Short mmCIF file of N, CA and C in Angstrom, two decimals:
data_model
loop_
_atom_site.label_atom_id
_atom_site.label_comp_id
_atom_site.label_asym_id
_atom_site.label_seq_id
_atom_site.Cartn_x
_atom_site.Cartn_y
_atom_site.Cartn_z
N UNK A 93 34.05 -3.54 -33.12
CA UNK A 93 32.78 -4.24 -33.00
C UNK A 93 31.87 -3.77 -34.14
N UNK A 94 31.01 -2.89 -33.95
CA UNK A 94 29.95 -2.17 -35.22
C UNK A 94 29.44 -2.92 -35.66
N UNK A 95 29.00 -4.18 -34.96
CA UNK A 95 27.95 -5.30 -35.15
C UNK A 95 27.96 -5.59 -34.15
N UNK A 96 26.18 -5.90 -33.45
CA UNK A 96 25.99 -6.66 -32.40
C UNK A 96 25.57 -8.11 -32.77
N UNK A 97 26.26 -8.99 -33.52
CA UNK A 97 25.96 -9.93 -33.83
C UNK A 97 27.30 -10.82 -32.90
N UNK A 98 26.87 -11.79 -32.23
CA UNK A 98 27.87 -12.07 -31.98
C UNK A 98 29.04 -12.97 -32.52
N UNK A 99 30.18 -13.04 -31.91
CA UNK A 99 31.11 -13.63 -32.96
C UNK A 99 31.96 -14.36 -32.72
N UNK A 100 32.52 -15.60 -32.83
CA UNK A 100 33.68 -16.50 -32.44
C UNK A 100 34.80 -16.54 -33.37
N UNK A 101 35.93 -16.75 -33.30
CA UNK A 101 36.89 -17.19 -34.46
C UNK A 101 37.49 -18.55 -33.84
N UNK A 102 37.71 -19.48 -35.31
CA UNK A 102 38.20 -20.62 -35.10
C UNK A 102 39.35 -20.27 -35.84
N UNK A 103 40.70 -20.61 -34.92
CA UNK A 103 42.06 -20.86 -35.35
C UNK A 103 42.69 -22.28 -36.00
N UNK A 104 43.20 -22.76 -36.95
CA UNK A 104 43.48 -23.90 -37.45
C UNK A 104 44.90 -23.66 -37.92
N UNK A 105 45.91 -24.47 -37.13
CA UNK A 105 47.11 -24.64 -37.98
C UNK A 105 47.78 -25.83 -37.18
N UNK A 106 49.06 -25.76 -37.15
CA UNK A 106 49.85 -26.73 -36.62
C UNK A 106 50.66 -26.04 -35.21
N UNK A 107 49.95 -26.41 -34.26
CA UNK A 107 50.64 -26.08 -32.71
C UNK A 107 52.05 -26.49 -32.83
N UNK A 108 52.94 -25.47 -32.74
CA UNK A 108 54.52 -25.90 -31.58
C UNK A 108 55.21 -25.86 -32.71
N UNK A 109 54.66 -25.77 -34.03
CA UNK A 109 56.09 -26.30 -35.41
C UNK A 109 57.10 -25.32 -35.28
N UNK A 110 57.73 -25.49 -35.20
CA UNK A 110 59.03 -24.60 -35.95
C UNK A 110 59.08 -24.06 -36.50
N UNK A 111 58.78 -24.60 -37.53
CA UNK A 111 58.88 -24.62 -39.24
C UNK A 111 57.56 -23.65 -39.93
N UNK A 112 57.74 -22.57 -40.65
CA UNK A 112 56.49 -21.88 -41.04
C UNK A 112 55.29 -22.57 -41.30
N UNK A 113 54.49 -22.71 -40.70
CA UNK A 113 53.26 -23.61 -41.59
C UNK A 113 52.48 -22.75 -41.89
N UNK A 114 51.15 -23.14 -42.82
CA UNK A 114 49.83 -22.40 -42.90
C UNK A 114 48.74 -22.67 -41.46
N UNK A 115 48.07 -21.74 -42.19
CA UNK A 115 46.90 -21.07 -41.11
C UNK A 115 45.97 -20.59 -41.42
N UNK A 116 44.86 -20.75 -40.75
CA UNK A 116 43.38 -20.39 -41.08
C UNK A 116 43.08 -19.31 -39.89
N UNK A 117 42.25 -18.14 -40.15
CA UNK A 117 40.97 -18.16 -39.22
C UNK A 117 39.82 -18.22 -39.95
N UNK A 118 38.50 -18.30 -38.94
CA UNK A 118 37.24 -18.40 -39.63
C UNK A 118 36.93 -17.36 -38.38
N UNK A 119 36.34 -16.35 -38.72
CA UNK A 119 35.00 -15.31 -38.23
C UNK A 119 33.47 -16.47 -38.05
N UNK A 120 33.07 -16.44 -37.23
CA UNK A 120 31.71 -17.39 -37.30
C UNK A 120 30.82 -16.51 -36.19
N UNK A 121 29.29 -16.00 -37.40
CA UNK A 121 28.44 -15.33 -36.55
C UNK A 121 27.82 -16.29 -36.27
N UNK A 122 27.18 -15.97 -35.11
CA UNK A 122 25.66 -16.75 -34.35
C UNK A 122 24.61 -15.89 -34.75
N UNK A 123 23.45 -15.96 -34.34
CA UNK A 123 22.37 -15.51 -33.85
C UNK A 123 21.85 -15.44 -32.33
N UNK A 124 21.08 -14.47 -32.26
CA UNK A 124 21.36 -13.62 -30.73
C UNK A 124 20.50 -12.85 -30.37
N UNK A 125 19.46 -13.25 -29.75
CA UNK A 125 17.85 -12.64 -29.45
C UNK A 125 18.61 -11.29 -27.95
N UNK A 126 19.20 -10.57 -28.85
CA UNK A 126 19.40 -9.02 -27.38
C UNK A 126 18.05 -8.32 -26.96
N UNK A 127 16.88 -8.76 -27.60
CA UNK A 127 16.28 -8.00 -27.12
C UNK A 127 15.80 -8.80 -25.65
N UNK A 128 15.49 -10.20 -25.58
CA UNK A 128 15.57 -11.04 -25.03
C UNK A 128 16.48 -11.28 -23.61
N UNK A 129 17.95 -10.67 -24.14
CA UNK A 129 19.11 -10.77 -22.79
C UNK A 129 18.66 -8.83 -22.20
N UNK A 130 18.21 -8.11 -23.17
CA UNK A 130 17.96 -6.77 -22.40
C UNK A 130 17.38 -6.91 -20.88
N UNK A 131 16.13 -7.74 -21.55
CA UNK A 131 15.14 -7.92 -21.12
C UNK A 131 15.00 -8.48 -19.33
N UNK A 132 16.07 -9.50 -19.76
CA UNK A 132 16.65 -10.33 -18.36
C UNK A 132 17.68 -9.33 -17.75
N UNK A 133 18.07 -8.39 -18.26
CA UNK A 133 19.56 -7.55 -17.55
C UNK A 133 18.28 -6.74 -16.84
N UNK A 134 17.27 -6.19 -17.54
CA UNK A 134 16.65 -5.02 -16.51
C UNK A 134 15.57 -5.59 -15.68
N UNK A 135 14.89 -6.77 -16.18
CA UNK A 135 14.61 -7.37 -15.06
C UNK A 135 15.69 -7.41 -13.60
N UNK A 136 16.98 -7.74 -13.55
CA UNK A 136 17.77 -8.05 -12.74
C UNK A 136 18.17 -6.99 -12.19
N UNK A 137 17.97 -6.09 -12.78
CA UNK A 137 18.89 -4.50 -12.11
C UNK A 137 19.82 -4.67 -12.64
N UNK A 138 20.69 -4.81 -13.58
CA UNK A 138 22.03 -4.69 -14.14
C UNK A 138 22.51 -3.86 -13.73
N UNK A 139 23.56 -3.57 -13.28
CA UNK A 139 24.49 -1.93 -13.11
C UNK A 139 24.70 -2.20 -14.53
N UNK A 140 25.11 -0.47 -14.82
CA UNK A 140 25.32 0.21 -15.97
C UNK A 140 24.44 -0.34 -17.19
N UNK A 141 23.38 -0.62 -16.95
CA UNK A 141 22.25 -1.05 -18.11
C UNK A 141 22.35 -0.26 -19.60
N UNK A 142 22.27 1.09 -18.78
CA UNK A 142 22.71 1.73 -20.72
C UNK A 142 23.52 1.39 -21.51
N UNK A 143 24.97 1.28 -20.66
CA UNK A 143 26.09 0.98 -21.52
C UNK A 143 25.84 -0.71 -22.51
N UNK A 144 25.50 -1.56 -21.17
CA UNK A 144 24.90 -2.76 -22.08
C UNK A 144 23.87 -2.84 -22.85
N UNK A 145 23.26 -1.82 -23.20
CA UNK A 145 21.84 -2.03 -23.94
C UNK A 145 22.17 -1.33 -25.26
N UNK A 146 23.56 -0.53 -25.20
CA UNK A 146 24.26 -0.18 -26.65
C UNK A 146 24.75 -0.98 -27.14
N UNK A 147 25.57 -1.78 -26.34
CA UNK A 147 26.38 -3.22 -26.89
C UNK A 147 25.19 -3.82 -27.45
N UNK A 148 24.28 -4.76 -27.18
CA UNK A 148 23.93 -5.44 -27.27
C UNK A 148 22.77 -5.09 -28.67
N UNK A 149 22.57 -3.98 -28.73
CA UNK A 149 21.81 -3.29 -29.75
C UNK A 149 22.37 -2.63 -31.10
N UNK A 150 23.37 -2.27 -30.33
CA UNK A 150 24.39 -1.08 -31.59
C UNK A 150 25.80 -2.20 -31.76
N UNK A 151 26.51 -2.59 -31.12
CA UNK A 151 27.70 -3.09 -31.15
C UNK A 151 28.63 -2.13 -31.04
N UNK A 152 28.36 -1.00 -29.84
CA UNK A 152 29.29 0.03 -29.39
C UNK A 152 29.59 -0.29 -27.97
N UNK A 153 31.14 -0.61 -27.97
CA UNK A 153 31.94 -0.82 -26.53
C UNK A 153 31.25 -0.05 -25.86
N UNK A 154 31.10 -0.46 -24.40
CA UNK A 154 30.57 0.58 -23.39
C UNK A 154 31.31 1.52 -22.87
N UNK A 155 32.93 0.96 -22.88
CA UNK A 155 33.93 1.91 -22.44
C UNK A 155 34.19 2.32 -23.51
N UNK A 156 33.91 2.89 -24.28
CA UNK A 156 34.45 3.94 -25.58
C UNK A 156 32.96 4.93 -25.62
N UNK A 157 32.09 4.66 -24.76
CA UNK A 157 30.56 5.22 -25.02
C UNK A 157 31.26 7.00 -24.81
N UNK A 158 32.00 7.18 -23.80
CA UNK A 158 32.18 8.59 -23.33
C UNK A 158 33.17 8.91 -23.63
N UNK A 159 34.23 8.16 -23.90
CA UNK A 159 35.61 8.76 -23.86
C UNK A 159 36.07 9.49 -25.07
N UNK A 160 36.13 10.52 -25.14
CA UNK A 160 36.43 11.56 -26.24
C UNK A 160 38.06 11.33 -26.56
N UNK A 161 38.87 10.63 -26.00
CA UNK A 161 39.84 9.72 -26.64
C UNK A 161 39.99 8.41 -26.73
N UNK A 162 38.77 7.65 -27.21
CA UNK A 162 38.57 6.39 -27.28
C UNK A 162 38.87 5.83 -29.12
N UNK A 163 39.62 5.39 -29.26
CA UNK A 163 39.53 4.93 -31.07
C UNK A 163 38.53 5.15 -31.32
N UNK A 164 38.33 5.79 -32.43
CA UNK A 164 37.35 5.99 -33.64
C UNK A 164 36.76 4.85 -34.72
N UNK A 165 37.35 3.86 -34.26
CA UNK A 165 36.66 2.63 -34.55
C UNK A 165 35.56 2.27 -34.34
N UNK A 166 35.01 2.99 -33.42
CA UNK A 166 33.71 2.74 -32.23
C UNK A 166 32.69 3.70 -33.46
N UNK A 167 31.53 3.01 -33.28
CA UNK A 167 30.61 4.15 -33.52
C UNK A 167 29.76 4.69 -32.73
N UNK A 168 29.48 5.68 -32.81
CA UNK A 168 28.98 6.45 -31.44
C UNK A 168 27.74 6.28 -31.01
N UNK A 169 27.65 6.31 -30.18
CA UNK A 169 26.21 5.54 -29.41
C UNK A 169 24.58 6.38 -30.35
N UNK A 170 24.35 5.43 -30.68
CA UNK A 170 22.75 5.83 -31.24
C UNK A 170 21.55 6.24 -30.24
#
Protein backbone atom coordinates (compact mmCIF):
# COMPACT_ATOMS: atom_id res chain seq x y z
CA UNK A 1 0.00 0.00 0.00
CA UNK A 2 2.26 3.26 1.22
CA UNK A 3 -0.36 5.37 -0.37
CA UNK A 4 -3.68 6.16 0.89
CA UNK A 5 -4.84 7.11 -2.34
CA UNK A 6 -7.11 4.85 -3.52
CA UNK A 7 -6.67 2.48 -6.36
CA UNK A 8 -8.32 0.23 -9.07
CA UNK A 9 -6.57 -1.78 -11.86
CA UNK A 10 -8.08 -2.35 -15.21
CA UNK A 11 -7.13 -5.73 -16.86
CA UNK A 12 -7.32 -5.84 -20.82
CA UNK A 13 -6.56 -8.84 -22.92
CA UNK A 14 -8.24 -11.66 -24.63
CA UNK A 15 -10.38 -14.04 -22.17
CA UNK A 16 -10.13 -18.04 -22.72
CA UNK A 17 -7.30 -17.86 -25.76
CA UNK A 18 -5.08 -20.48 -25.83
CA UNK A 19 -2.81 -19.00 -27.70
CA UNK A 20 -0.29 -16.38 -25.89
CA UNK A 21 -1.83 -13.05 -26.37
CA UNK A 22 -0.93 -9.53 -25.04
CA UNK A 23 -2.02 -7.74 -22.02
CA UNK A 24 -2.44 -4.63 -20.28
CA UNK A 25 -2.86 -3.44 -16.73
CA UNK A 26 -3.64 0.13 -15.85
CA UNK A 27 -3.11 1.27 -11.99
CA UNK A 28 -5.96 4.09 -11.85
CA UNK A 29 -5.91 6.54 -8.77
CA UNK A 30 -9.08 8.30 -7.59
CA UNK A 31 -9.41 10.95 -5.25
CA UNK A 32 -10.60 10.40 -1.71
CA UNK A 33 -11.70 12.96 0.98
CA UNK A 34 -10.39 10.33 4.31
CA UNK A 35 -10.65 12.95 6.29
CA UNK A 36 -14.32 13.06 5.49
CA UNK A 37 -14.87 8.91 5.76
CA UNK A 38 -12.77 9.37 9.35
CA UNK A 39 -15.11 11.52 10.21
CA UNK A 40 -18.30 9.28 9.49
CA UNK A 41 -16.32 6.02 11.02
CA UNK A 42 -16.08 7.97 14.49
CA UNK A 43 -19.17 9.47 14.30
CA UNK A 44 -20.49 5.73 14.04
CA UNK A 45 -18.31 4.09 16.65
CA UNK A 46 -16.24 2.09 14.25
CA UNK A 47 -14.54 -0.85 16.04
CA UNK A 48 -10.89 -0.66 15.69
CA UNK A 49 -10.96 3.13 14.58
CA UNK A 50 -7.16 3.49 14.98
CA UNK A 51 -6.28 0.83 12.79
CA UNK A 52 -8.65 2.53 10.10
CA UNK A 53 -7.59 5.99 10.63
CA UNK A 54 -3.86 4.71 9.60
CA UNK A 55 -5.19 3.19 6.48
CA UNK A 56 -7.00 5.80 5.47
CA UNK A 57 -4.32 8.52 6.35
CA UNK A 58 -0.92 6.70 6.04
CA UNK A 59 -1.77 3.73 3.66
CA UNK A 60 -0.56 1.24 6.44
CA UNK A 61 -2.51 -2.23 6.54
CA UNK A 62 -4.13 -2.42 9.87
CA UNK A 63 -3.11 -6.00 10.25
CA UNK A 64 0.59 -5.40 9.75
CA UNK A 65 0.10 -2.24 12.37
CA UNK A 66 1.54 -4.74 15.28
CA UNK A 67 2.86 -7.66 13.92
CA UNK A 68 6.59 -7.72 14.34
CA UNK A 69 6.48 -10.46 11.57
CA UNK A 70 4.42 -8.69 9.17
CA UNK A 71 6.36 -7.86 5.56
CA UNK A 72 8.35 -4.95 5.62
CA UNK A 73 6.60 -3.61 2.85
CA UNK A 74 4.31 -1.89 5.28
CA UNK A 75 5.41 1.31 6.65
CA UNK A 76 5.07 1.69 10.12
CA UNK A 77 2.36 3.47 11.57
CA UNK A 78 3.01 7.33 11.92
Amino acid sequence: MNDPTPVYVIVEGRLGSGAPAPFSVQFVRVPYDAEAEIAVATRMGMPELDGFISEARHGVYRGAMHDPGAPRYHRPQR
